[in-house]
mmCIF file of C-alpha atoms in Angstrom:
data_model
loop_
_atom_site.group_PDB
_atom_site.id
_atom_site.type_symbol
_atom_site.label_atom_id
_atom_site.label_comp_id
_atom_site.label_asym_id
_atom_site.label_seq_id
_atom_site.Cartn_x
_atom_site.Cartn_y
_atom_site.Cartn_z
ATOM 1 C CA UNK A 1 0.223 -0.070 -0.061
ATOM 2 C CA UNK A 2 2.717 2.514 1.009
ATOM 3 C CA UNK A 3 4.441 1.916 -2.515
ATOM 4 C CA UNK A 4 1.432 2.530 -4.411
ATOM 5 C CA UNK A 5 0.933 5.756 -2.557
ATOM 6 C CA UNK A 6 4.382 6.823 -3.652
ATOM 7 C CA UNK A 7 3.203 5.869 -7.556
ATOM 8 C CA UNK A 8 0.284 7.754 -7.042
ATOM 9 C CA UNK A 9 1.814 10.510 -5.773
ATOM 10 C CA UNK A 10 4.693 10.307 -8.606
ATOM 11 C CA UNK A 11 1.449 10.312 -11.213
ATOM 12 C CA UNK A 12 0.235 13.494 -9.821
ATOM 13 C CA UNK A 13 3.762 15.374 -10.293
ATOM 14 C CA UNK A 14 3.897 14.032 -14.033
ATOM 15 C CA UNK A 15 0.379 15.265 -14.327
ATOM 16 C CA UNK A 16 0.983 18.561 -12.529
ATOM 17 C CA UNK A 17 4.525 19.111 -14.818
ATOM 18 C CA UNK A 18 1.960 18.546 -18.044
ATOM 19 C CA UNK A 19 -0.669 20.636 -17.074
ATOM 20 C CA UNK A 20 1.822 23.538 -16.094
ATOM 21 C CA UNK A 21 4.074 23.326 -19.203
ATOM 22 C CA UNK A 22 0.769 22.892 -21.643
ATOM 23 C CA UNK A 23 -1.194 25.441 -20.175
ATOM 24 C CA UNK A 24 1.567 27.801 -19.166
ATOM 25 C CA UNK A 25 0.123 28.179 -15.897
ATOM 26 C CA UNK A 26 2.173 30.764 -13.836
ATOM 27 C CA UNK A 27 1.982 30.216 -10.086
ATOM 28 C CA UNK A 28 1.115 33.631 -8.757
ATOM 29 C CA UNK A 29 3.733 34.339 -6.311
ATOM 30 C CA UNK A 30 6.843 36.564 -6.823
ATOM 31 C CA UNK A 31 7.412 38.201 -10.513
ATOM 32 C CA UNK A 32 4.224 36.486 -11.554
ATOM 33 C CA UNK A 33 2.109 37.482 -8.505
ATOM 34 C CA UNK A 34 -1.358 38.978 -9.340
ATOM 35 C CA UNK A 35 -4.662 39.799 -7.821
ATOM 36 C CA UNK A 36 -6.866 36.917 -9.347
ATOM 37 C CA UNK A 37 -6.474 34.212 -6.913
ATOM 38 C CA UNK A 38 -8.407 35.014 -3.709
ATOM 39 C CA UNK A 39 -7.343 36.207 -0.445
ATOM 40 C CA UNK A 40 -3.610 37.290 0.016
ATOM 41 C CA UNK A 41 -0.591 36.583 2.725
ATOM 42 C CA UNK A 42 2.586 38.693 3.121
ATOM 43 C CA UNK A 43 5.088 36.708 0.876
ATOM 44 C CA UNK A 44 7.547 36.356 4.030
ATOM 45 C CA UNK A 45 4.992 34.790 6.405
ATOM 46 C CA UNK A 46 3.642 32.708 3.406
ATOM 47 C CA UNK A 47 7.266 31.414 2.662
ATOM 48 C CA UNK A 48 7.564 30.543 6.886
ATOM 49 C CA UNK A 49 3.998 28.608 7.030
ATOM 50 C CA UNK A 50 4.103 26.602 3.885
ATOM 51 C CA UNK A 51 7.562 25.596 4.431
ATOM 52 C CA UNK A 52 7.194 24.732 8.358
ATOM 53 C CA UNK A 53 5.189 21.433 8.194
ATOM 54 C CA UNK A 54 8.208 19.508 6.038
ATOM 55 C CA UNK A 55 10.817 21.000 8.548
ATOM 56 C CA UNK A 56 8.967 19.418 11.245
ATOM 57 C CA UNK A 57 6.915 16.281 10.072
ATOM 58 C CA UNK A 58 10.012 14.345 8.417
ATOM 59 C CA UNK A 59 11.942 14.502 11.553
ATOM 60 C CA UNK A 60 9.260 13.876 13.911
ATOM 61 C CA UNK A 61 7.429 10.824 11.966
ATOM 62 C CA UNK A 62 11.372 9.350 11.518
ATOM 63 C CA UNK A 63 12.524 9.725 15.158
ATOM 64 C CA UNK A 64 9.542 9.125 16.853
ATOM 65 C CA UNK A 65 8.960 5.444 14.573
ATOM 66 C CA UNK A 66 9.638 2.008 16.082
ATOM 67 C CA UNK A 67 12.251 0.868 13.088
ATOM 68 C CA UNK A 68 15.750 0.505 14.297
ATOM 69 C CA UNK A 69 17.821 3.769 13.383
ATOM 70 C CA UNK A 70 21.199 4.122 12.273
ATOM 71 C CA UNK A 71 23.925 6.777 11.812
ATOM 72 C CA UNK A 72 22.633 7.005 8.122
ATOM 73 C CA UNK A 73 19.310 7.388 9.253
ATOM 74 C CA UNK A 74 20.324 10.222 11.393
ATOM 75 C CA UNK A 75 22.257 11.880 8.689
ATOM 76 C CA UNK A 76 19.140 11.872 6.401
ATOM 77 C CA UNK A 77 17.103 13.896 9.275
ATOM 78 C CA UNK A 78 20.077 16.150 9.307
ATOM 79 C CA UNK A 79 20.233 16.961 5.843
ATOM 80 C CA UNK A 80 16.402 17.581 5.447
ATOM 81 C CA UNK A 81 16.781 20.149 8.368
ATOM 82 C CA UNK A 82 19.714 21.835 7.116
ATOM 83 C CA UNK A 83 17.780 22.553 3.953
ATOM 84 C CA UNK A 84 14.231 23.132 5.638
ATOM 85 C CA UNK A 85 15.916 25.370 8.613
ATOM 86 C CA UNK A 86 16.969 27.645 5.731
ATOM 87 C CA UNK A 87 13.691 27.685 3.704
ATOM 88 C CA UNK A 88 11.427 27.860 6.787
ATOM 89 C CA UNK A 89 13.559 30.336 9.245
ATOM 90 C CA UNK A 90 16.163 31.992 7.237
ATOM 91 C CA UNK A 91 15.010 32.398 3.332
ATOM 92 C CA UNK A 92 11.777 34.068 3.867
ATOM 93 C CA UNK A 93 13.230 37.346 6.176
ATOM 94 C CA UNK A 94 15.945 37.827 3.839
ATOM 95 C CA UNK A 95 13.230 38.719 1.136
ATOM 96 C CA UNK A 96 13.439 42.265 -0.278
ATOM 97 C CA UNK A 97 9.857 42.043 -1.640
ATOM 98 C CA UNK A 98 8.493 44.826 -0.624
ATOM 99 C CA UNK A 99 4.340 44.915 -0.098
ATOM 100 C CA UNK A 100 4.755 41.309 -2.258
ATOM 101 C CA UNK A 101 1.797 39.153 -1.516
ATOM 102 C CA UNK A 102 1.120 35.553 -2.061
ATOM 103 C CA UNK A 103 -1.905 34.168 -2.292
ATOM 104 C CA UNK A 104 -3.417 31.434 0.262
ATOM 105 C CA UNK A 105 -4.307 28.920 -2.271
ATOM 106 C CA UNK A 106 -0.605 28.706 -3.248
ATOM 107 C CA UNK A 107 0.263 28.432 0.767
ATOM 108 C CA UNK A 108 -2.402 25.700 0.992
ATOM 109 C CA UNK A 109 -1.060 23.782 -1.991
ATOM 110 C CA UNK A 110 2.439 24.197 -0.790
ATOM 111 C CA UNK A 111 1.480 22.800 2.892
ATOM 112 C CA UNK A 112 -0.072 19.733 1.196
ATOM 113 C CA UNK A 113 3.183 19.269 -0.669
ATOM 114 C CA UNK A 114 5.469 19.654 1.933
ATOM 115 C CA UNK A 115 3.293 17.540 4.402
ATOM 116 C CA UNK A 116 2.852 14.285 1.826
ATOM 117 C CA UNK A 117 6.660 14.338 1.072
ATOM 118 C CA UNK A 118 7.534 14.784 4.669
ATOM 119 C CA UNK A 119 5.245 12.097 5.674
ATOM 120 C CA UNK A 120 6.273 9.750 3.059
ATOM 121 C CA UNK A 121 9.938 10.155 3.636
ATOM 122 C CA UNK A 122 9.569 10.344 7.430
ATOM 123 C CA UNK A 123 7.108 7.360 7.758
ATOM 124 C CA UNK A 124 9.655 4.890 5.548
ATOM 125 C CA UNK A 125 12.650 6.026 7.723
ATOM 126 C CA UNK A 126 10.468 5.968 11.293
ATOM 127 C CA UNK A 127 8.165 2.997 10.549
ATOM 128 C CA UNK A 128 9.261 0.678 7.254
ATOM 129 C CA UNK A 129 13.040 0.908 6.799
ATOM 130 C CA UNK A 130 14.442 -2.319 7.822
ATOM 131 C CA UNK A 131 17.454 -2.639 5.413
ATOM 132 C CA UNK A 132 20.099 -0.409 7.702
ATOM 133 C CA UNK A 133 22.871 0.348 4.954
ATOM 134 C CA UNK A 134 26.250 1.733 6.026
ATOM 135 C CA UNK A 135 26.884 5.555 6.295
ATOM 136 C CA UNK A 136 30.412 5.167 4.713
ATOM 137 C CA UNK A 137 29.522 3.547 1.455
ATOM 138 C CA UNK A 138 29.897 5.160 -2.531
ATOM 139 C CA UNK A 139 26.542 6.000 -3.119
ATOM 140 C CA UNK A 140 26.312 7.723 0.682
ATOM 141 C CA UNK A 141 29.684 10.189 -0.431
ATOM 142 C CA UNK A 142 28.513 10.895 -3.873
ATOM 143 C CA UNK A 143 25.061 11.809 -2.411
ATOM 144 C CA UNK A 144 26.611 13.866 -0.183
ATOM 145 C CA UNK A 145 28.820 15.508 -2.787
ATOM 146 C CA UNK A 146 25.939 16.076 -5.049
ATOM 147 C CA UNK A 147 23.510 17.374 -2.324
ATOM 148 C CA UNK A 148 26.004 20.091 -0.774
ATOM 149 C CA UNK A 149 27.070 21.172 -4.221
ATOM 150 C CA UNK A 150 23.038 22.011 -4.619
ATOM 151 C CA UNK A 151 22.671 23.839 -1.656
ATOM 152 C CA UNK A 152 25.883 25.929 -2.416
ATOM 153 C CA UNK A 153 24.267 26.321 -5.851
ATOM 154 C CA UNK A 154 20.808 27.073 -4.269
ATOM 155 C CA UNK A 155 21.683 29.642 -1.661
ATOM 156 C CA UNK A 156 24.313 31.313 -3.992
ATOM 157 C CA UNK A 157 21.728 31.917 -6.534
ATOM 158 C CA UNK A 158 19.323 33.273 -3.670
ATOM 159 C CA UNK A 159 21.719 35.595 -1.988
ATOM 160 C CA UNK A 160 22.599 36.882 -5.683
ATOM 161 C CA UNK A 161 18.967 37.553 -6.405
ATOM 162 C CA UNK A 162 18.293 39.111 -3.027
ATOM 163 C CA UNK A 163 21.101 41.344 -3.369
ATOM 164 C CA UNK A 164 19.976 42.760 -6.407
ATOM 165 C CA UNK A 165 16.496 43.815 -5.017
ATOM 166 C CA UNK A 166 18.510 45.328 -2.318
ATOM 167 C CA UNK A 167 20.312 47.698 -4.332
ATOM 168 C CA UNK A 168 17.389 48.462 -6.728
ATOM 169 C CA UNK A 169 13.593 47.485 -6.041
ATOM 170 C CA UNK A 170 13.231 46.914 -9.957
ATOM 171 C CA UNK A 171 14.079 43.397 -11.206
ATOM 172 C CA UNK A 172 17.591 42.964 -13.155
ATOM 173 C CA UNK A 173 19.278 40.596 -15.069
ATOM 174 C CA UNK A 174 21.619 38.765 -12.718
ATOM 175 C CA UNK A 175 25.047 37.688 -13.901
ATOM 176 C CA UNK A 176 27.770 35.460 -12.674
ATOM 177 C CA UNK A 177 28.395 31.858 -11.527
ATOM 178 C CA UNK A 178 25.607 29.804 -12.800
ATOM 179 C CA UNK A 179 23.709 32.866 -14.106
ATOM 180 C CA UNK A 180 26.137 32.623 -17.013
ATOM 181 C CA UNK A 181 24.228 29.210 -18.074
ATOM 182 C CA UNK A 182 20.512 29.223 -16.623
ATOM 183 C CA UNK A 183 18.193 31.675 -15.739
ATOM 184 C CA UNK A 184 17.300 29.726 -12.733
ATOM 185 C CA UNK A 185 20.492 28.451 -10.690
ATOM 186 C CA UNK A 186 18.381 28.180 -7.546
ATOM 187 C CA UNK A 187 15.501 25.737 -8.958
ATOM 188 C CA UNK A 188 18.737 23.865 -10.302
ATOM 189 C CA UNK A 189 20.580 23.781 -7.112
ATOM 190 C CA UNK A 190 17.187 22.684 -5.179
ATOM 191 C CA UNK A 191 16.784 19.847 -7.753
ATOM 192 C CA UNK A 192 20.590 18.991 -7.403
ATOM 193 C CA UNK A 193 20.150 18.460 -3.611
ATOM 194 C CA UNK A 194 17.169 16.417 -3.581
ATOM 195 C CA UNK A 195 18.853 14.197 -5.972
ATOM 196 C CA UNK A 196 22.196 14.006 -3.984
ATOM 197 C CA UNK A 197 19.259 13.234 -0.734
ATOM 198 C CA UNK A 198 17.686 10.291 -3.094
ATOM 199 C CA UNK A 199 21.640 8.686 -3.652
ATOM 200 C CA UNK A 200 21.955 8.692 -0.343
ATOM 201 C CA UNK A 201 18.477 7.390 0.930
ATOM 202 C CA UNK A 202 18.177 4.796 -1.965
ATOM 203 C CA UNK A 203 14.793 4.625 -1.302
ATOM 204 C CA UNK A 204 11.074 5.231 -2.859
ATOM 205 C CA UNK A 205 9.785 8.053 -0.814
ATOM 206 C CA UNK A 206 13.410 10.058 -1.872
ATOM 207 C CA UNK A 207 12.781 9.401 -5.452
ATOM 208 C CA UNK A 208 9.417 10.473 -5.276
ATOM 209 C CA UNK A 209 10.610 13.636 -3.488
ATOM 210 C CA UNK A 210 13.264 14.062 -6.284
ATOM 211 C CA UNK A 211 10.981 13.800 -9.498
ATOM 212 C CA UNK A 212 8.116 15.973 -7.343
ATOM 213 C CA UNK A 213 11.206 18.794 -7.231
ATOM 214 C CA UNK A 214 11.661 18.707 -11.044
ATOM 215 C CA UNK A 215 8.218 18.353 -12.043
ATOM 216 C CA UNK A 216 7.487 21.480 -9.428
ATOM 217 C CA UNK A 217 10.381 23.555 -10.300
ATOM 218 C CA UNK A 218 11.065 23.345 -13.860
ATOM 219 C CA UNK A 219 7.826 24.980 -14.993
ATOM 220 C CA UNK A 220 8.436 27.611 -13.007
ATOM 221 C CA UNK A 221 11.706 27.901 -14.365
ATOM 222 C CA UNK A 222 10.626 28.132 -17.789
ATOM 223 C CA UNK A 223 8.434 31.053 -17.161
ATOM 224 C CA UNK A 224 11.224 32.967 -15.334
ATOM 225 C CA UNK A 225 13.311 32.486 -18.302
ATOM 226 C CA UNK A 226 10.547 33.549 -20.808
ATOM 227 C CA UNK A 227 9.400 36.344 -18.286
ATOM 228 C CA UNK A 228 13.127 37.395 -18.309
ATOM 229 C CA UNK A 229 13.192 37.638 -22.186
ATOM 230 C CA UNK A 230 10.196 39.535 -22.580
ATOM 231 C CA UNK A 231 11.046 41.882 -20.367
ATOM 232 C CA UNK A 232 14.501 42.785 -21.266
ATOM 233 C CA UNK A 233 15.875 43.070 -24.758
ATOM 234 C CA UNK A 234 19.253 42.533 -24.038
ATOM 235 C CA UNK A 235 18.640 39.304 -21.865
ATOM 236 C CA UNK A 236 21.707 37.041 -23.069
ATOM 237 C CA UNK A 237 20.451 34.630 -25.888
ATOM 238 C CA UNK A 238 22.334 31.696 -25.037
ATOM 239 C CA UNK A 239 21.045 31.148 -21.479
ATOM 240 C CA UNK A 240 18.909 28.260 -20.844
ATOM 241 C CA UNK A 241 15.998 27.941 -17.989
ATOM 242 C CA UNK A 242 17.115 25.744 -15.737
ATOM 243 C CA UNK A 243 19.246 22.441 -16.926
ATOM 244 C CA UNK A 244 22.463 24.030 -18.747
ATOM 245 C CA UNK A 245 22.680 23.536 -22.585
ATOM 246 C CA UNK A 246 19.634 21.692 -22.233
ATOM 247 C CA UNK A 247 16.372 23.343 -21.299
#
């Protein structure tokens, strides 16, 4: 039954991806915000509220579950907390989006997304995990390198974008680092992070989450990329949206 739930959730991710791409739907927050989606909340508090469930649910379910734990279990919880501590308690309050609002429907959708992903990963580690792999293994080492590379790319891109808004309230073309190749290295970095996490965990829920991350972020990256090209006549023509040289 648990495997079936994961496969259904993957199917929802693929369907969501197709709908967002085919119908060119722009999630109405950030640069794509508008007043057509009902009640709104402050951007900062919207981010905080919608990321908090992920920060709490996965670690609590994992650590309270009866399954035996080892160093790898605690490593996965630590990596999860590292990512979501930044997304919940640091990133939202660094944003320089003065007076920007986020529709409550986006917040509630993200709460559902984060709650399901947190539950699936936590339930497997806390209740179903019977094969305790060693923390000293090739897949863990490679996964850690990929995870922290993705985290660095993600945080560095966020920092750069925030600094541009600090100096000027208007949007500007970002340059340097991974922005040389893609419009959304922050999204690319997050996808890379969860691929690394998947390699470390080597289980179905972590793969489900990695697939969901790509299906959720790549359409938004395509929308950002199109927005940049429409807004700036001098936007670099050789940049891709989220995958260097590919997409």
